């Protein structure tokens, strides 16, 4: 297991469209996921996509099993591996919420996302995943899957007055875990 370098905004590797994973349950894939988990935990992240460590594959992880300090009223998301994902909105309803990204460190912005989504894909063993979720869970999945399209959250923002440094916007969270995706 290795803690990998997280690429930061401006790196062209973050703008690529990721390739689907062809072979599941391989040593290479399990090794990638070990590195991703270790890297996410070391960065106190809420999620991580393979392109953020320079691997151009449709692999994301999210969920810490703990309540997010950003969304203290939301239930924790179970640790999930999602490969070759497909997302669809359940309705046209959107909501605004704060996002941060490990590839855009120190900043937060208000991002519109679909309020409820259905997402499908497989885990690292090829087991099907099919969930319909809302709230923070839906937001994190949309954020992570955007990484697979080469999209970072500022590209989804519509109001840049709601964009700033985390420690200025949320002084009460000073010293808290980063909780970015
Ligand atoms: Ni991110």
PDB file of C-alpha atoms and ligand atoms in Angstrom:
ATOM      1  CA  UNK A   1       0.000   0.000   0.000  1.00  0.00           C
ATOM      2  CA  UNK A   2       1.226   3.437  -0.869  1.00  0.00           C
ATOM      3  CA  UNK A   3      -0.053   6.906  -0.153  1.00  0.00           C
ATOM      4  CA  UNK A   4      -0.161   8.430  -3.612  1.00  0.00           C
ATOM      5  CA  UNK A   5       0.229  12.042  -4.647  1.00  0.00           C
ATOM      6  CA  UNK A   6      -3.137  13.730  -5.260  1.00  0.00           C
ATOM      7  CA  UNK A   7      -3.107  15.767  -8.462  1.00  0.00           C
ATOM      8  CA  UNK A   8      -4.254  19.367  -8.165  1.00  0.00           C
ATOM      9  CA  UNK A   9      -6.427  21.523 -10.396  1.00  0.00           C
ATOM     10  CA  UNK A  10      -4.534  22.630 -13.471  1.00  0.00           C
ATOM     11  CA  UNK A  11      -2.984  19.215 -14.049  1.00  0.00           C
ATOM     12  CA  UNK A  12      -4.211  18.076 -17.490  1.00  0.00           C
ATOM     13  CA  UNK A  13      -4.607  14.507 -16.180  1.00  0.00           C
ATOM     14  CA  UNK A  14      -7.624  15.726 -14.174  1.00  0.00           C
ATOM     15  CA  UNK A  15      -9.370  16.777 -17.365  1.00  0.00           C
ATOM     16  CA  UNK A  16      -9.338  13.416 -19.129  1.00  0.00           C
ATOM     17  CA  UNK A  17     -12.370  11.180 -19.604  1.00  0.00           C
ATOM     18  CA  UNK A  18     -11.595   7.953 -17.726  1.00  0.00           C
ATOM     19  CA  UNK A  19     -11.587   4.528 -19.387  1.00  0.00           C
ATOM     20  CA  UNK A  20     -13.928   1.761 -18.222  1.00  0.00           C
ATOM     21  CA  UNK A  21     -12.362  -1.056 -16.205  1.00  0.00           C
ATOM     22  CA  UNK A  22     -12.276  -4.199 -18.352  1.00  0.00           C
ATOM     23  CA  UNK A  23     -11.166  -6.849 -15.859  1.00  0.00           C
ATOM     24  CA  UNK A  24     -12.512  -7.083 -12.303  1.00  0.00           C
ATOM     25  CA  UNK A  25     -11.063  -8.901  -9.301  1.00  0.00           C
ATOM     26  CA  UNK A  26      -7.478  -8.576 -10.537  1.00  0.00           C
ATOM     27  CA  UNK A  27      -4.364  -8.021  -8.437  1.00  0.00           C
ATOM     28  CA  UNK A  28      -3.839  -4.736 -10.244  1.00  0.00           C
ATOM     29  CA  UNK A  29      -7.333  -3.475  -9.391  1.00  0.00           C
ATOM     30  CA  UNK A  30      -7.126  -4.588  -5.756  1.00  0.00           C
ATOM     31  CA  UNK A  31      -3.735  -2.880  -5.506  1.00  0.00           C
ATOM     32  CA  UNK A  32      -5.139   0.327  -6.933  1.00  0.00           C
ATOM     33  CA  UNK A  33      -7.968   0.263  -4.392  1.00  0.00           C
ATOM     34  CA  UNK A  34      -5.589  -0.306  -1.480  1.00  0.00           C
ATOM     35  CA  UNK A  35      -3.642   2.769  -2.572  1.00  0.00           C
ATOM     36  CA  UNK A  36      -6.805   4.799  -3.072  1.00  0.00           C
ATOM     37  CA  UNK A  37      -8.156   3.915   0.379  1.00  0.00           C
ATOM     38  CA  UNK A  38      -4.857   4.698   2.055  1.00  0.00           C
ATOM     39  CA  UNK A  39      -4.531   7.981   0.153  1.00  0.00           C
ATOM     40  CA  UNK A  40      -8.109   9.020   0.984  1.00  0.00           C
ATOM     41  CA  UNK A  41      -7.692   8.224   4.673  1.00  0.00           C
ATOM     42  CA  UNK A  42      -4.327  10.029   4.879  1.00  0.00           C
ATOM     43  CA  UNK A  43      -5.959  13.120   3.356  1.00  0.00           C
ATOM     44  CA  UNK A  44      -9.059  12.807   5.602  1.00  0.00           C
ATOM     45  CA  UNK A  45     -11.131  12.686   2.442  1.00  0.00           C
ATOM     46  CA  UNK A  46     -14.794  11.850   1.992  1.00  0.00           C
ATOM     47  CA  UNK A  47     -14.158  10.314  -1.433  1.00  0.00           C
ATOM     48  CA  UNK A  48     -11.507   9.837  -4.096  1.00  0.00           C
ATOM     49  CA  UNK A  49     -11.526   9.084  -7.816  1.00  0.00           C
ATOM     50  CA  UNK A  50      -8.728   7.169  -9.561  1.00  0.00           C
ATOM     51  CA  UNK A  51      -7.903  10.085 -11.923  1.00  0.00           C
ATOM     52  CA  UNK A  52      -6.992  12.149  -8.844  1.00  0.00           C
ATOM     53  CA  UNK A  53      -3.955   9.904  -8.402  1.00  0.00           C
ATOM     54  CA  UNK A  54      -3.233   9.859 -12.123  1.00  0.00           C
ATOM     55  CA  UNK A  55      -4.946   6.553 -12.950  1.00  0.00           C
ATOM     56  CA  UNK A  56      -7.327   7.107 -15.849  1.00  0.00           C
ATOM     57  CA  UNK A  57      -9.891   4.449 -14.940  1.00  0.00           C
ATOM     58  CA  UNK A  58     -13.570   4.619 -13.957  1.00  0.00           C
ATOM     59  CA  UNK A  59     -12.980   3.800 -10.298  1.00  0.00           C
ATOM     60  CA  UNK A  60     -14.207   5.868  -7.350  1.00  0.00           C
ATOM     61  CA  UNK A  61     -14.386   5.304  -3.624  1.00  0.00           C
ATOM     62  CA  UNK A  62     -16.454   7.221  -1.095  1.00  0.00           C
ATOM     63  CA  UNK A  63     -17.974   6.883   2.332  1.00  0.00           C
ATOM     64  CA  UNK A  64     -16.093   6.777   5.588  1.00  0.00           C
ATOM     65  CA  UNK A  65     -18.794   5.112   7.659  1.00  0.00           C
ATOM     66  CA  UNK A  66     -18.759   8.262   9.825  1.00  0.00           C
ATOM     67  CA  UNK A  67     -20.916  11.366   9.914  1.00  0.00           C
ATOM     68  CA  UNK A  68     -19.515  14.169   7.760  1.00  0.00           C
ATOM     69  CA  UNK A  69     -18.618  17.378   9.659  1.00  0.00           C
ATOM     70  CA  UNK A  70     -19.939  19.234   6.588  1.00  0.00           C
ATOM     71  CA  UNK A  71     -23.347  17.535   6.841  1.00  0.00           C
ATOM     72  CA  UNK A  72     -23.730  16.596  10.514  1.00  0.00           C
ATOM     73  CA  UNK A  73     -27.450  15.858  10.159  1.00  0.00           C
ATOM     74  CA  UNK A  74     -26.988  13.283   7.397  1.00  0.00           C
ATOM     75  CA  UNK A  75     -26.472   9.579   8.006  1.00  0.00           C
ATOM     76  CA  UNK A  76     -22.972   8.219   7.400  1.00  0.00           C
ATOM     77  CA  UNK A  77     -22.261   6.650   4.009  1.00  0.00           C
ATOM     78  CA  UNK A  78     -20.938   3.125   4.099  1.00  0.00           C
ATOM     79  CA  UNK A  79     -17.494   2.718   2.514  1.00  0.00           C
ATOM     80  CA  UNK A  80     -18.175   1.994  -1.160  1.00  0.00           C
ATOM     81  CA  UNK A  81     -16.146   1.050  -4.217  1.00  0.00           C
ATOM     82  CA  UNK A  82     -17.933   2.012  -7.433  1.00  0.00           C
ATOM     83  CA  UNK A  83     -16.563   0.979 -10.827  1.00  0.00           C
ATOM     84  CA  UNK A  84     -17.867   1.879 -14.292  1.00  0.00           C
ATOM     85  CA  UNK A  85     -20.680   3.965 -12.795  1.00  0.00           C
ATOM     86  CA  UNK A  86     -23.829   5.197 -14.414  1.00  0.00           C
ATOM     87  CA  UNK A  87     -25.840   7.989 -12.773  1.00  0.00           C
ATOM     88  CA  UNK A  88     -29.338   9.133 -13.553  1.00  0.00           C
ATOM     89  CA  UNK A  89     -31.468  11.749 -11.783  1.00  0.00           C
ATOM     90  CA  UNK A  90     -34.658  10.447 -10.181  1.00  0.00           C
ATOM     91  CA  UNK A  91     -36.313  13.838 -10.710  1.00  0.00           C
ATOM     92  CA  UNK A  92     -35.316  17.235 -12.086  1.00  0.00           C
ATOM     93  CA  UNK A  93     -35.026  18.668  -8.554  1.00  0.00           C
ATOM     94  CA  UNK A  94     -31.678  20.206  -7.687  1.00  0.00           C
ATOM     95  CA  UNK A  95     -30.168  21.609  -4.522  1.00  0.00           C
ATOM     96  CA  UNK A  96     -27.161  23.711  -3.595  1.00  0.00           C
ATOM     97  CA  UNK A  97     -24.557  22.467  -1.159  1.00  0.00           C
ATOM     98  CA  UNK A  98     -20.987  23.063  -0.115  1.00  0.00           C
ATOM     99  CA  UNK A  99     -18.294  20.973  -1.761  1.00  0.00           C
ATOM    100  CA  UNK A 100     -14.589  20.714  -1.366  1.00  0.00           C
ATOM    101  CA  UNK A 101     -12.152  18.656  -3.381  1.00  0.00           C
ATOM    102  CA  UNK A 102      -8.804  17.110  -2.510  1.00  0.00           C
ATOM    103  CA  UNK A 103      -7.628  18.352  -5.923  1.00  0.00           C
ATOM    104  CA  UNK A 104      -8.708  21.932  -5.066  1.00  0.00           C
ATOM    105  CA  UNK A 105      -7.291  22.143  -1.530  1.00  0.00           C
ATOM    106  CA  UNK A 106      -8.335  24.806   0.946  1.00  0.00           C
ATOM    107  CA  UNK A 107     -11.410  25.976  -0.943  1.00  0.00           C
ATOM    108  CA  UNK A 108     -15.159  25.379  -0.790  1.00  0.00           C
ATOM    109  CA  UNK A 109     -17.944  26.336  -3.138  1.00  0.00           C
ATOM    110  CA  UNK A 110     -21.697  25.986  -3.430  1.00  0.00           C
ATOM    111  CA  UNK A 111     -22.519  23.535  -6.174  1.00  0.00           C
ATOM    112  CA  UNK A 112     -25.912  22.647  -7.671  1.00  0.00           C
ATOM    113  CA  UNK A 113     -26.539  18.883  -7.857  1.00  0.00           C
ATOM    114  CA  UNK A 114     -29.485  16.625  -8.504  1.00  0.00           C
ATOM    115  CA  UNK A 115     -31.263  16.032  -5.214  1.00  0.00           C
ATOM    116  CA  UNK A 116     -31.949  12.331  -5.793  1.00  0.00           C
ATOM    117  CA  UNK A 117     -30.136   9.964  -8.100  1.00  0.00           C
ATOM    118  CA  UNK A 118     -30.024   6.320  -9.006  1.00  0.00           C
ATOM    119  CA  UNK A 119     -26.504   5.021  -9.470  1.00  0.00           C
ATOM    120  CA  UNK A 120     -25.357   1.726 -10.795  1.00  0.00           C
ATOM    121  CA  UNK A 121     -22.039   0.009 -11.327  1.00  0.00           C
ATOM    122  CA  UNK A 122     -20.000  -2.829  -9.896  1.00  0.00           C
ATOM    123  CA  UNK A 123     -17.599  -3.268  -7.023  1.00  0.00           C
ATOM    124  CA  UNK A 124     -14.064  -4.636  -7.339  1.00  0.00           C
ATOM    125  CA  UNK A 125     -15.346  -8.234  -7.448  1.00  0.00           C
ATOM    126  CA  UNK A 126     -17.987  -7.527 -10.067  1.00  0.00           C
ATOM    127  CA  UNK A 127     -20.928  -7.484  -7.648  1.00  0.00           C
ATOM    128  CA  UNK A 128     -23.669  -5.223  -8.968  1.00  0.00           C
ATOM    129  CA  UNK A 129     -24.413  -1.972  -7.151  1.00  0.00           C
ATOM    130  CA  UNK A 130     -27.788  -0.307  -7.699  1.00  0.00           C
ATOM    131  CA  UNK A 131     -28.825   2.387  -5.234  1.00  0.00           C
ATOM    132  CA  UNK A 132     -31.249   5.285  -5.168  1.00  0.00           C
ATOM    133  CA  UNK A 133     -30.066   7.968  -2.780  1.00  0.00           C
ATOM    134  CA  UNK A 134     -30.483  11.623  -1.873  1.00  0.00           C
ATOM    135  CA  UNK A 135     -28.800  14.369   0.102  1.00  0.00           C
ATOM    136  CA  UNK A 136     -25.107  14.233   0.893  1.00  0.00           C
ATOM    137  CA  UNK A 137     -24.814  10.703  -0.490  1.00  0.00           C
ATOM    138  CA  UNK A 138     -26.164  11.812  -3.882  1.00  0.00           C
ATOM    139  CA  UNK A 139     -23.859  14.832  -3.826  1.00  0.00           C
ATOM    140  CA  UNK A 140     -20.705  12.830  -3.119  1.00  0.00           C
ATOM    141  CA  UNK A 141     -21.458  10.319  -5.877  1.00  0.00           C
ATOM    142  CA  UNK A 142     -22.057  13.100  -8.409  1.00  0.00           C
ATOM    143  CA  UNK A 143     -18.831  14.828  -7.346  1.00  0.00           C
ATOM    144  CA  UNK A 144     -16.764  11.643  -7.654  1.00  0.00           C
ATOM    145  CA  UNK A 145     -18.263  10.575 -10.960  1.00  0.00           C
ATOM    146  CA  UNK A 146     -17.595  14.050 -12.364  1.00  0.00           C
ATOM    147  CA  UNK A 147     -13.893  13.312 -11.844  1.00  0.00           C
ATOM    148  CA  UNK A 148     -14.322  10.446 -14.337  1.00  0.00           C
ATOM    149  CA  UNK A 149     -15.563  12.977 -16.892  1.00  0.00           C
ATOM    150  CA  UNK A 150     -12.630  15.303 -16.281  1.00  0.00           C
ATOM    151  CA  UNK A 151     -14.855  17.796 -14.420  1.00  0.00           C
ATOM    152  CA  UNK A 152     -13.962  19.527 -11.144  1.00  0.00           C
ATOM    153  CA  UNK A 153     -16.692  21.079  -8.985  1.00  0.00           C
ATOM    154  CA  UNK A 154     -15.869  24.745  -9.808  1.00  0.00           C
ATOM    155  CA  UNK A 155     -16.942  23.930 -13.371  1.00  0.00           C
ATOM    156  CA  UNK A 156     -20.416  23.088 -12.005  1.00  0.00           C
ATOM    157  CA  UNK A 157     -20.776  26.314 -10.007  1.00  0.00           C
ATOM    158  CA  UNK A 158     -23.121  29.075 -11.103  1.00  0.00           C
ATOM    159  CA  UNK A 159     -22.559  31.672  -8.360  1.00  0.00           C
ATOM    160  CA  UNK A 160     -18.927  32.469  -7.631  1.00  0.00           C
ATOM    161  CA  UNK A 161     -19.859  34.743  -4.743  1.00  0.00           C
ATOM    162  CA  UNK A 162     -20.312  31.402  -2.954  1.00  0.00           C
ATOM    163  CA  UNK A 163     -16.695  30.301  -3.385  1.00  0.00           C
ATOM    164  CA  UNK A 164     -13.893  30.862  -0.911  1.00  0.00           C
ATOM    165  CA  UNK A 165     -11.286  29.566   1.469  1.00  0.00           C
ATOM    166  CA  UNK A 166     -12.538  26.918   3.864  1.00  0.00           C
ATOM    167  CA  UNK A 167     -10.969  28.519   6.948  1.00  0.00           C
ATOM    168  CA  UNK A 168     -12.532  31.908   6.134  1.00  0.00           C
ATOM    169  CA  UNK A 169     -15.971  30.512   5.253  1.00  0.00           C
ATOM    170  CA  UNK A 170     -16.051  28.045   8.137  1.00  0.00           C
ATOM    171  CA  UNK A 171     -13.798  29.289  10.952  1.00  0.00           C
ATOM    172  CA  UNK A 172     -15.699  26.989  13.325  1.00  0.00           C
ATOM    173  CA  UNK A 173     -14.325  24.008  11.407  1.00  0.00           C
ATOM    174  CA  UNK A 174     -10.696  25.124  11.870  1.00  0.00           C
ATOM    175  CA  UNK A 175      -8.631  22.082  12.685  1.00  0.00           C
ATOM    176  CA  UNK A 176     -11.369  19.669  11.592  1.00  0.00           C
ATOM    177  CA  UNK A 177     -10.672  16.897   9.144  1.00  0.00           C
ATOM    178  CA  UNK A 178     -10.603  18.122   5.570  1.00  0.00           C
ATOM    179  CA  UNK A 179     -13.628  16.044   4.520  1.00  0.00           C
ATOM    180  CA  UNK A 180     -13.073  16.948   0.863  1.00  0.00           C
ATOM    181  CA  UNK A 181     -13.682  14.669  -2.099  1.00  0.00           C
TER     182      UNK A 181
HETATM  183 NI1  LIG B   1     -12.938  15.923  -5.849  1.00  0.00          NI
END
